[in-house]
């Protein structure tokens, strides 16, 4: 990477109290302070957020798309891992 | 001017004696002109910012100022009571009728220049709004209360950039020094009261600027120290006149662009 270029940051926004921070995109910034301010200016212009997280993109380690088959496909035929074989009593709400 | 901020109803005017009403009209108009001209200057960066993120940041600030401008012009029109609208006040007055201080009409220059202009304005604007929102005139206090949150962010933005440019690379420092040397002389006009402001200060409708200065100076000293920049000396040739209608050549060009549509096509609407 060009030394004079600012590093890339991933931005996570929590839309309102009680919900998760969700990944919304990325931006360039010289450091964390600037990244949070830039995120405010780029991603919360339309009342999208009440809280911002930023993570330098280099600190995110991803699974390899080439390994997607061995990583994820084996779970496809194991329906018994889903808790769908229980009968939920009527009195239990919000399951 | 179309902006969602307009959805709020105009605040009710309170009863002032005719002379006070006229003075308050002039003061509100001065604030409106100031925010309009600076907002327009910042909008000139749109599409030309050094990086996308800062392009948006400056456009956001421009829109905040435009929203404040509209509320102020609406209140000014109400105080004047001559049937003029916010658009008449913005689009149909010549440069000599504009009452903005000289600082805000200065051209953008490079990014450091824009940051210094913004910092000098924000430091004044934020502290002024903070005082105005506690003031006795309800409509003005209401506008100030809404705008002070925006101004607090503007000041944070411009302060951060003063620090980054000052304590950054050799080139950023050199550009910041140059911008400070050019623009510092325009700062004093912001807090030098006109006859109208003095009269309103006497009535308690406008805060005494001497009371704002300690907090403004403390903030500027703190930011400049962080930026490792020595505080500029008080300049012997402080530039002023804009608040009295005597402008630099730059305002005419700015208004020519800003007012073009209404001048060429009177009464045009979108």
mmCIF file of C-alpha atoms in Angstrom:
data_model
loop_
_atom_site.group_PDB
_atom_site.id
_atom_site.type_symbol
_atom_site.label_atom_id
_atom_site.label_comp_id
_atom_site.label_asym_id
_atom_site.label_seq_id
_atom_site.Cartn_x
_atom_site.Cartn_y
_atom_site.Cartn_z
ATOM 1 C CA UNK A 1 0.000 0.000 0.000
ATOM 2 C CA UNK A 2 1.134 3.517 -0.755
ATOM 3 C CA UNK A 3 2.602 4.977 2.455
ATOM 4 C CA UNK A 4 0.829 8.277 1.942
ATOM 5 C CA UNK A 5 -2.581 6.635 1.716
ATOM 6 C CA UNK A 6 -4.764 6.418 4.800
ATOM 7 C CA UNK A 7 -5.627 2.921 6.014
ATOM 8 C CA UNK A 8 -9.031 1.408 5.406
ATOM 9 C CA UNK A 9 -11.524 1.046 8.261
ATOM 10 C CA UNK A 10 -14.699 -1.003 8.524
ATOM 11 C CA UNK A 11 -17.688 0.802 9.992
ATOM 12 C CA UNK A 12 -20.385 -0.701 12.217
ATOM 13 C CA UNK A 13 -23.487 1.279 13.161
ATOM 14 C CA UNK A 14 -26.073 0.548 15.810
ATOM 15 C CA UNK A 15 -29.343 1.897 14.522
ATOM 16 C CA UNK A 16 -31.180 2.219 17.805
ATOM 17 C CA UNK A 17 -30.957 1.169 21.411
ATOM 18 C CA UNK A 18 -30.948 -2.574 21.919
ATOM 19 C CA UNK A 19 -29.982 -3.627 18.397
ATOM 20 C CA UNK A 20 -26.622 -4.917 17.226
ATOM 21 C CA UNK A 21 -23.948 -2.928 15.503
ATOM 22 C CA UNK A 22 -24.188 -3.823 11.844
ATOM 23 C CA UNK A 23 -21.523 -3.538 9.202
ATOM 24 C CA UNK A 24 -22.434 -0.662 6.895
ATOM 25 C CA UNK A 25 -19.315 -0.129 4.809
ATOM 26 C CA UNK A 26 -15.772 1.121 4.907
ATOM 27 C CA UNK A 27 -13.823 4.362 4.632
ATOM 28 C CA UNK A 28 -10.313 5.807 4.784
ATOM 29 C CA UNK A 29 -8.959 7.650 7.820
ATOM 30 C CA UNK A 30 -5.583 8.411 9.371
ATOM 31 C CA UNK A 31 -6.499 7.076 12.813
ATOM 32 C CA UNK A 32 -9.406 5.874 14.947
ATOM 33 C CA UNK A 33 -10.575 9.352 15.964
ATOM 34 C CA UNK A 34 -10.784 10.478 12.374
ATOM 35 C CA UNK A 35 -12.398 7.189 11.373
ATOM 36 C CA UNK A 36 -15.228 7.692 13.878
ATOM 37 C CA UNK A 37 -15.769 11.272 12.711
ATOM 38 C CA UNK A 38 -15.674 10.269 9.071
ATOM 39 C CA UNK A 39 -18.121 7.475 9.782
ATOM 40 C CA UNK A 40 -20.430 10.008 11.405
ATOM 41 C CA UNK A 41 -20.233 12.201 8.304
ATOM 42 C CA UNK A 42 -20.499 9.450 5.721
ATOM 43 C CA UNK A 43 -22.845 6.916 7.298
ATOM 44 C CA UNK A 44 -25.147 8.681 9.772
ATOM 45 C CA UNK A 45 -26.452 11.561 7.676
ATOM 46 C CA UNK A 46 -30.004 10.242 7.650
ATOM 47 C CA UNK A 47 -30.544 9.324 11.286
ATOM 48 C CA UNK A 48 -29.121 5.852 10.754
ATOM 49 C CA UNK A 49 -27.254 5.547 14.001
ATOM 50 C CA UNK A 50 -26.881 6.101 17.711
ATOM 51 C CA UNK A 51 -23.513 4.392 18.068
ATOM 52 C CA UNK A 52 -20.487 3.843 15.835
ATOM 53 C CA UNK A 53 -17.724 1.239 15.924
ATOM 54 C CA UNK A 54 -14.749 1.317 13.611
ATOM 55 C CA UNK A 55 -12.161 -1.416 13.106
ATOM 56 C CA UNK A 56 -9.102 -1.138 10.959
ATOM 57 C CA UNK A 57 -9.723 -3.506 8.070
ATOM 58 C CA UNK A 58 -6.349 -5.224 8.478
ATOM 59 C CA UNK A 59 -7.511 -6.440 11.901
ATOM 60 C CA UNK A 60 -10.358 -8.403 10.415
ATOM 61 C CA UNK A 61 -9.427 -11.947 9.476
ATOM 62 C CA UNK A 62 -11.849 -13.593 7.129
ATOM 63 C CA UNK A 63 -12.560 -17.132 6.099
ATOM 64 C CA UNK A 64 -11.180 -18.053 2.715
ATOM 65 C CA UNK A 65 -13.827 -18.104 -0.044
ATOM 66 C CA UNK A 66 -11.929 -20.999 -1.670
ATOM 67 C CA UNK A 67 -12.630 -23.083 1.444
ATOM 68 C CA UNK A 68 -16.334 -22.320 1.456
ATOM 69 C CA UNK A 69 -17.226 -25.870 0.435
ATOM 70 C CA UNK A 70 -15.500 -27.648 3.336
ATOM 71 C CA UNK A 71 -16.403 -24.886 5.770
ATOM 72 C CA UNK A 72 -20.096 -24.534 5.195
ATOM 73 C CA UNK A 73 -21.583 -27.216 3.001
ATOM 74 C CA UNK A 74 -21.372 -30.023 5.620
ATOM 75 C CA UNK A 75 -23.932 -28.175 7.752
ATOM 76 C CA UNK A 76 -26.477 -28.181 4.978
ATOM 77 C CA UNK A 77 -27.844 -31.721 5.559
ATOM 78 C CA UNK A 78 -27.837 -31.721 9.370
ATOM 79 C CA UNK A 79 -31.314 -30.473 10.043
ATOM 80 C CA UNK A 80 -31.269 -32.149 13.483
ATOM 81 C CA UNK A 81 -28.983 -29.346 14.671
ATOM 82 C CA UNK A 82 -31.838 -26.882 14.342
ATOM 83 C CA UNK A 83 -34.123 -26.809 17.355
ATOM 84 C CA UNK A 84 -37.189 -27.332 15.212
ATOM 85 C CA UNK A 85 -38.322 -30.670 16.684
ATOM 86 C CA UNK A 86 -39.634 -29.247 19.937
ATOM 87 C CA UNK A 87 -43.195 -28.261 20.569
ATOM 88 C CA UNK A 88 -43.270 -24.816 22.096
ATOM 89 C CA UNK A 89 -46.066 -24.439 24.664
ATOM 90 C CA UNK A 90 -48.588 -21.745 23.794
ATOM 91 C CA UNK A 91 -47.786 -19.804 26.947
ATOM 92 C CA UNK A 92 -44.212 -19.165 25.788
ATOM 93 C CA UNK A 93 -44.089 -15.925 23.880
ATOM 94 C CA UNK A 94 -41.358 -14.364 21.773
ATOM 95 C CA UNK A 95 -39.486 -17.520 20.778
ATOM 96 C CA UNK B 1 -33.855 26.630 -0.806
ATOM 97 C CA UNK B 2 -35.317 23.291 -0.002
ATOM 98 C CA UNK B 3 -34.287 21.554 3.158
ATOM 99 C CA UNK B 4 -36.108 19.268 5.622
ATOM 100 C CA UNK B 5 -35.337 21.685 8.478
ATOM 101 C CA UNK B 6 -38.078 23.864 7.046
ATOM 102 C CA UNK B 7 -40.757 21.466 8.220
ATOM 103 C CA UNK B 8 -40.717 23.102 11.616
ATOM 104 C CA UNK B 9 -43.147 25.976 12.102
ATOM 105 C CA UNK B 10 -41.622 29.429 12.428
ATOM 106 C CA UNK B 11 -41.377 30.475 16.067
ATOM 107 C CA UNK B 12 -43.751 33.164 17.252
ATOM 108 C CA UNK B 13 -42.329 36.673 17.409
ATOM 109 C CA UNK B 14 -42.494 38.422 20.732
ATOM 110 C CA UNK B 15 -43.458 42.016 21.254
ATOM 111 C CA UNK B 16 -40.576 44.453 20.991
ATOM 112 C CA UNK B 17 -40.692 48.233 20.711
ATOM 113 C CA UNK B 18 -40.377 49.316 17.029
ATOM 114 C CA UNK B 19 -36.783 50.545 17.351
ATOM 115 C CA UNK B 20 -35.733 47.383 19.166
ATOM 116 C CA UNK B 21 -37.550 45.319 16.596
ATOM 117 C CA UNK B 22 -35.594 47.055 13.843
ATOM 118 C CA UNK B 23 -32.294 46.484 15.665
ATOM 119 C CA UNK B 24 -33.118 42.861 16.286
ATOM 120 C CA UNK B 25 -34.031 42.493 12.609
ATOM 121 C CA UNK B 26 -30.610 43.838 11.636
ATOM 122 C CA UNK B 27 -28.846 41.520 14.063
ATOM 123 C CA UNK B 28 -30.733 38.404 12.968
ATOM 124 C CA UNK B 29 -30.108 39.369 9.342
ATOM 125 C CA UNK B 30 -26.388 39.671 10.105
ATOM 126 C CA UNK B 31 -26.341 36.168 11.583
ATOM 127 C CA UNK B 32 -28.312 34.801 8.627
ATOM 128 C CA UNK B 33 -26.034 36.444 6.055
ATOM 129 C CA UNK B 34 -23.001 35.078 7.882
ATOM 130 C CA UNK B 35 -24.216 31.481 7.864
ATOM 131 C CA UNK B 36 -25.463 31.723 4.284
ATOM 132 C CA UNK B 37 -22.197 33.077 2.907
ATOM 133 C CA UNK B 38 -20.032 30.586 4.789
ATOM 134 C CA UNK B 39 -22.371 27.730 3.878
ATOM 135 C CA UNK B 40 -22.117 28.745 0.242
ATOM 136 C CA UNK B 41 -18.331 28.874 0.431
ATOM 137 C CA UNK B 42 -18.238 25.363 1.896
ATOM 138 C CA UNK B 43 -20.630 24.103 -0.766
ATOM 139 C CA UNK B 44 -18.045 25.144 -3.350
ATOM 140 C CA UNK B 45 -15.931 22.236 -2.076
ATOM 141 C CA UNK B 46 -18.610 19.745 -3.088
ATOM 142 C CA UNK B 47 -16.989 17.319 -5.504
ATOM 143 C CA UNK B 48 -13.558 18.893 -4.949
ATOM 144 C CA UNK B 49 -12.711 17.723 -1.417
ATOM 145 C CA UNK B 50 -9.278 16.206 -0.762
ATOM 146 C CA UNK B 51 -10.905 12.862 0.053
ATOM 147 C CA UNK B 52 -14.483 11.658 -0.235
ATOM 148 C CA UNK B 53 -14.987 11.597 3.533
ATOM 149 C CA UNK B 54 -14.000 15.245 3.943
ATOM 150 C CA UNK B 55 -15.935 16.269 0.877
ATOM 151 C CA UNK B 56 -19.017 14.930 2.649
ATOM 152 C CA UNK B 57 -18.024 16.455 5.982
ATOM 153 C CA UNK B 58 -17.850 19.923 4.433
ATOM 154 C CA UNK B 59 -21.123 19.426 2.562
ATOM 155 C CA UNK B 60 -22.739 18.376 5.854
ATOM 156 C CA UNK B 61 -21.510 21.521 7.572
ATOM 157 C CA UNK B 62 -22.713 23.626 4.635
ATOM 158 C CA UNK B 63 -26.171 22.078 4.939
ATOM 159 C CA UNK B 64 -26.255 22.646 8.704
ATOM 160 C CA UNK B 65 -25.444 26.302 8.125
ATOM 161 C CA UNK B 66 -28.070 26.566 5.403
ATOM 162 C CA UNK B 67 -30.690 25.111 7.740
ATOM 163 C CA UNK B 68 -29.769 27.674 10.395
ATOM 164 C CA UNK B 69 -29.793 30.399 7.737
ATOM 165 C CA UNK B 70 -33.352 29.607 6.754
ATOM 166 C CA UNK B 71 -34.654 29.771 10.313
ATOM 167 C CA UNK B 72 -32.854 33.092 10.806
ATOM 168 C CA UNK B 73 -34.140 34.640 7.579
ATOM 169 C CA UNK B 74 -37.666 33.502 8.377
ATOM 170 C CA UNK B 75 -37.438 35.148 11.775
ATOM 171 C CA UNK B 76 -35.851 38.271 10.264
ATOM 172 C CA UNK B 77 -38.675 38.544 7.728
ATOM 173 C CA UNK B 78 -41.159 38.215 10.550
ATOM 174 C CA UNK B 79 -39.425 40.933 12.576
ATOM 175 C CA UNK B 80 -39.310 43.242 9.577
ATOM 176 C CA UNK B 81 -42.988 42.720 8.832
ATOM 177 C CA UNK B 82 -42.759 44.170 5.327
ATOM 178 C CA UNK B 83 -43.924 41.058 3.547
ATOM 179 C CA UNK B 84 -40.468 40.008 2.412
ATOM 180 C CA UNK B 85 -39.743 36.285 2.517
ATOM 181 C CA UNK B 86 -36.595 34.341 3.358
ATOM 182 C CA UNK B 87 -35.913 34.018 -0.377
ATOM 183 C CA UNK B 88 -36.259 37.774 -0.922
ATOM 184 C CA UNK B 89 -33.718 38.377 1.821
ATOM 185 C CA UNK B 90 -31.251 35.821 0.479
ATOM 186 C CA UNK B 91 -31.596 36.362 -3.249
ATOM 187 C CA UNK B 92 -32.639 39.944 -3.837
ATOM 188 C CA UNK B 93 -30.273 42.076 -1.778
ATOM 189 C CA UNK B 94 -27.056 43.560 -3.212
ATOM 190 C CA UNK B 95 -23.644 42.920 -1.650
ATOM 191 C CA UNK B 96 -23.680 46.274 0.154
ATOM 192 C CA UNK B 97 -26.834 45.210 1.999
ATOM 193 C CA UNK B 98 -25.181 42.022 3.243
ATOM 194 C CA UNK B 99 -24.031 42.200 6.852
ATOM 195 C CA UNK B 100 -21.719 39.194 7.173
ATOM 196 C CA UNK B 101 -18.248 39.755 8.647
ATOM 197 C CA UNK B 102 -15.397 39.693 6.116
ATOM 198 C CA UNK B 103 -13.985 36.381 7.358
ATOM 199 C CA UNK B 104 -16.733 34.181 5.970
ATOM 200 C CA UNK B 105 -16.642 35.602 2.430
ATOM 201 C CA UNK B 106 -12.906 34.920 2.021
ATOM 202 C CA UNK B 107 -12.253 32.383 -0.742
ATOM 203 C CA UNK B 108 -11.676 28.733 0.099
ATOM 204 C CA UNK B 109 -8.001 28.673 -0.873
ATOM 205 C CA UNK B 110 -6.457 25.311 -0.046
ATOM 206 C CA UNK B 111 -7.855 22.903 2.539
ATOM 207 C CA UNK B 112 -5.794 24.485 5.352
ATOM 208 C CA UNK B 113 -7.229 27.879 4.451
ATOM 209 C CA UNK B 114 -10.774 26.532 4.629
ATOM 210 C CA UNK B 115 -10.041 24.790 7.931
ATOM 211 C CA UNK B 116 -8.624 27.946 9.533
ATOM 212 C CA UNK B 117 -11.547 30.070 8.324
ATOM 213 C CA UNK B 118 -13.931 27.445 9.699
ATOM 214 C CA UNK B 119 -12.084 27.188 13.017
ATOM 215 C CA UNK B 120 -12.142 30.936 13.616
ATOM 216 C CA UNK B 121 -15.838 31.052 12.767
ATOM 217 C CA UNK B 122 -16.841 27.904 14.677
ATOM 218 C CA UNK B 123 -15.097 29.034 17.832
ATOM 219 C CA UNK B 124 -17.130 32.265 17.755
ATOM 220 C CA UNK B 125 -20.349 30.698 16.433
ATOM 221 C CA UNK B 126 -20.488 27.939 19.026
ATOM 222 C CA UNK B 127 -19.889 30.244 21.972
ATOM 223 C CA UNK B 128 -22.341 32.829 20.630
ATOM 224 C CA UNK B 129 -25.100 30.233 20.194
ATOM 225 C CA UNK B 130 -24.408 28.849 23.634
ATOM 226 C CA UNK B 131 -25.159 32.296 25.078
ATOM 227 C CA UNK B 132 -28.038 33.107 22.705
ATOM 228 C CA UNK B 133 -29.929 29.948 23.597
ATOM 229 C CA UNK B 134 -30.184 31.243 27.169
ATOM 230 C CA UNK B 135 -31.275 34.670 25.932
ATOM 231 C CA UNK B 136 -34.637 36.367 26.570
ATOM 232 C CA UNK B 137 -35.861 36.381 22.955
ATOM 233 C CA UNK B 138 -37.642 33.035 22.584
ATOM 234 C CA UNK B 139 -37.496 32.613 18.785
ATOM 235 C CA UNK B 140 -33.794 33.432 18.685
ATOM 236 C CA UNK B 141 -33.118 31.191 21.669
ATOM 237 C CA UNK B 142 -34.982 28.387 19.898
ATOM 238 C CA UNK B 143 -32.910 28.710 16.739
ATOM 239 C CA UNK B 144 -29.728 28.833 18.798
ATOM 240 C CA UNK B 145 -30.693 25.766 20.792
ATOM 241 C CA UNK B 146 -31.150 23.740 17.612
ATOM 242 C CA UNK B 147 -28.018 25.040 15.919
ATOM 243 C CA UNK B 148 -25.645 24.834 18.874
ATOM 244 C CA UNK B 149 -25.457 21.038 18.632
ATOM 245 C CA UNK B 150 -24.445 21.325 15.010
ATOM 246 C CA UNK B 151 -21.969 24.084 15.819
ATOM 247 C CA UNK B 152 -20.418 21.920 18.546
ATOM 248 C CA UNK B 153 -19.666 19.283 15.939
ATOM 249 C CA UNK B 154 -18.339 21.852 13.464
ATOM 250 C CA UNK B 155 -15.945 23.134 16.107
ATOM 251 C CA UNK B 156 -14.825 19.605 16.879
ATOM 252 C CA UNK B 157 -14.211 18.986 13.172
ATOM 253 C CA UNK B 158 -12.236 22.180 12.530
ATOM 254 C CA UNK B 159 -10.288 21.874 15.801
ATOM 255 C CA UNK B 160 -9.249 18.310 14.911
ATOM 256 C CA UNK B 161 -8.017 19.492 11.546
ATOM 257 C CA UNK B 162 -6.044 22.412 12.981
ATOM 258 C CA UNK B 163 -4.261 19.875 15.189
ATOM 259 C CA UNK B 164 -3.688 17.396 12.377
ATOM 260 C CA UNK B 165 -2.372 19.966 9.942
ATOM 261 C CA UNK B 166 -0.231 21.722 12.530
ATOM 262 C CA UNK B 167 1.241 18.552 13.957
ATOM 263 C CA UNK B 168 1.266 16.690 10.642
ATOM 264 C CA UNK B 169 3.777 16.850 7.810
ATOM 265 C CA UNK B 170 6.130 19.693 6.926
ATOM 266 C CA UNK B 171 3.853 20.654 4.059
ATOM 267 C CA UNK B 172 0.620 20.604 6.080
ATOM 268 C CA UNK B 173 2.307 22.732 8.744
ATOM 269 C CA UNK B 174 3.542 25.236 6.218
ATOM 270 C CA UNK B 175 0.061 25.519 4.680
ATOM 271 C CA UNK B 176 -1.553 25.927 8.100
ATOM 272 C CA UNK B 177 0.931 28.645 9.069
ATOM 273 C CA UNK B 178 0.208 30.491 5.873
ATOM 274 C CA UNK B 179 -3.564 30.257 6.360
ATOM 275 C CA UNK B 180 -3.294 31.471 9.965
ATOM 276 C CA UNK B 181 -1.130 34.391 8.876
ATOM 277 C CA UNK B 182 -3.672 35.312 6.197
ATOM 278 C CA UNK B 183 -6.913 34.890 8.100
ATOM 279 C CA UNK B 184 -6.160 35.755 11.718
ATOM 280 C CA UNK B 185 -6.666 39.460 10.973
ATOM 281 C CA UNK B 186 -10.339 38.792 10.167
ATOM 282 C CA UNK B 187 -11.156 37.169 13.514
ATOM 283 C CA UNK B 188 -11.539 40.334 15.583
ATOM 284 C CA UNK B 189 -14.505 41.590 13.564
ATOM 285 C CA UNK B 190 -16.609 38.669 14.799
ATOM 286 C CA UNK B 191 -16.552 39.912 18.370
ATOM 287 C CA UNK B 192 -16.344 43.649 17.703
ATOM 288 C CA UNK B 193 -19.896 44.923 18.213
ATOM 289 C CA UNK B 194 -21.554 47.279 15.746
ATOM 290 C CA UNK B 195 -23.715 50.130 17.019
ATOM 291 C CA UNK B 196 -26.738 47.848 16.612
ATOM 292 C CA UNK B 197 -25.118 45.039 18.542
ATOM 293 C CA UNK B 198 -24.032 47.420 21.285
ATOM 294 C CA UNK B 199 -27.593 48.690 21.628
ATOM 295 C CA UNK B 200 -28.961 45.145 21.823
ATOM 296 C CA UNK B 201 -26.272 44.149 24.297
ATOM 297 C CA UNK B 202 -27.437 47.040 26.466
ATOM 298 C CA UNK B 203 -30.914 45.511 26.439
ATOM 299 C CA UNK B 204 -29.584 42.034 27.211
ATOM 300 C CA UNK B 205 -30.856 40.657 23.886
ATOM 301 C CA UNK B 206 -27.371 39.953 22.590
ATOM 302 C CA UNK B 207 -24.618 38.568 24.830
ATOM 303 C CA UNK B 208 -21.736 40.850 25.713
ATOM 304 C CA UNK B 209 -18.908 39.643 23.482
ATOM 305 C CA UNK B 210 -16.359 40.413 26.174
ATOM 306 C CA UNK B 211 -18.002 37.614 28.157
ATOM 307 C CA UNK B 212 -17.540 35.157 25.286
ATOM 308 C CA UNK B 213 -13.876 35.925 24.704
ATOM 309 C CA UNK B 214 -12.301 34.064 27.644
ATOM 310 C CA UNK B 215 -13.849 30.743 26.598
ATOM 311 C CA UNK B 216 -13.038 31.371 22.921
ATOM 312 C CA UNK B 217 -9.442 32.285 23.702
ATOM 313 C CA UNK B 218 -9.021 29.312 26.006
ATOM 314 C CA UNK B 219 -10.271 26.930 23.331
ATOM 315 C CA UNK B 220 -8.084 28.482 20.625
ATOM 316 C CA UNK B 221 -5.025 28.361 22.897
ATOM 317 C CA UNK B 222 -5.689 24.714 23.733
ATOM 318 C CA UNK B 223 -6.100 23.686 20.085
ATOM 319 C CA UNK B 224 -3.087 25.644 18.869
ATOM 320 C CA UNK B 225 -0.944 24.169 21.651
ATOM 321 C CA UNK B 226 -2.032 20.666 20.607
ATOM 322 C CA UNK B 227 -1.180 21.598 17.048
ATOM 323 C CA UNK B 228 2.272 22.762 18.257
ATOM 324 C CA UNK B 229 1.565 26.117 16.613
ATOM 325 C CA UNK B 230 2.522 29.315 18.449
ATOM 326 C CA UNK B 231 -0.525 31.554 18.895
ATOM 327 C CA UNK B 232 -0.511 34.268 16.210
ATOM 328 C CA UNK B 233 0.248 37.708 17.533
ATOM 329 C CA UNK B 234 -2.558 40.239 17.555
ATOM 330 C CA UNK B 235 -2.358 41.820 14.133
ATOM 331 C CA UNK B 236 -2.110 45.587 13.859
ATOM 332 C CA UNK B 237 -4.239 45.671 10.723
ATOM 333 C CA UNK B 238 -7.381 43.895 11.795
ATOM 334 C CA UNK B 239 -9.776 43.772 8.869
ATOM 335 C CA UNK B 240 -13.377 44.728 9.446
ATOM 336 C CA UNK B 241 -16.305 46.367 7.705
ATOM 337 C CA UNK B 242 -18.446 43.496 6.507
ATOM 338 C CA UNK B 243 -20.911 43.859 9.360
ATOM 339 C CA UNK B 244 -21.419 47.438 8.188
ATOM 340 C CA UNK B 245 -21.877 46.466 4.543
ATOM 341 C CA UNK B 246 -18.328 47.238 3.378
ATOM 342 C CA UNK B 247 -17.165 44.019 1.804
ATOM 343 C CA UNK B 248 -14.124 42.655 0.053
ATOM 344 C CA UNK B 249 -14.377 42.136 -3.690
ATOM 345 C CA UNK B 250 -15.035 38.436 -3.119
ATOM 346 C CA UNK B 251 -18.632 38.789 -1.908
ATOM 347 C CA UNK B 252 -19.892 40.227 -5.208
ATOM 348 C CA UNK B 253 -18.709 37.188 -7.139
ATOM 349 C CA UNK B 254 -20.154 34.847 -4.546
ATOM 350 C CA UNK B 255 -23.565 36.541 -4.652
ATOM 351 C CA UNK B 256 -23.505 36.672 -8.454
ATOM 352 C CA UNK B 257 -23.422 32.900 -8.451
ATOM 353 C CA UNK B 258 -25.742 32.439 -5.473
ATOM 354 C CA UNK B 259 -28.394 34.843 -6.763
ATOM 355 C CA UNK B 260 -28.109 34.155 -10.484
ATOM 356 C CA UNK B 261 -31.296 32.144 -10.934
ATOM 357 C CA UNK B 262 -33.587 34.567 -9.100
ATOM 358 C CA UNK B 263 -32.002 37.549 -10.841
ATOM 359 C CA UNK B 264 -32.269 36.025 -14.302
ATOM 360 C CA UNK B 265 -35.683 34.407 -13.771
ATOM 361 C CA UNK B 266 -37.508 36.426 -11.076
ATOM 362 C CA UNK B 267 -39.884 34.333 -9.034
ATOM 363 C CA UNK B 268 -38.629 31.064 -10.462
ATOM 364 C CA UNK B 269 -39.582 28.033 -8.383
ATOM 365 C CA UNK B 270 -38.468 24.431 -8.676
#
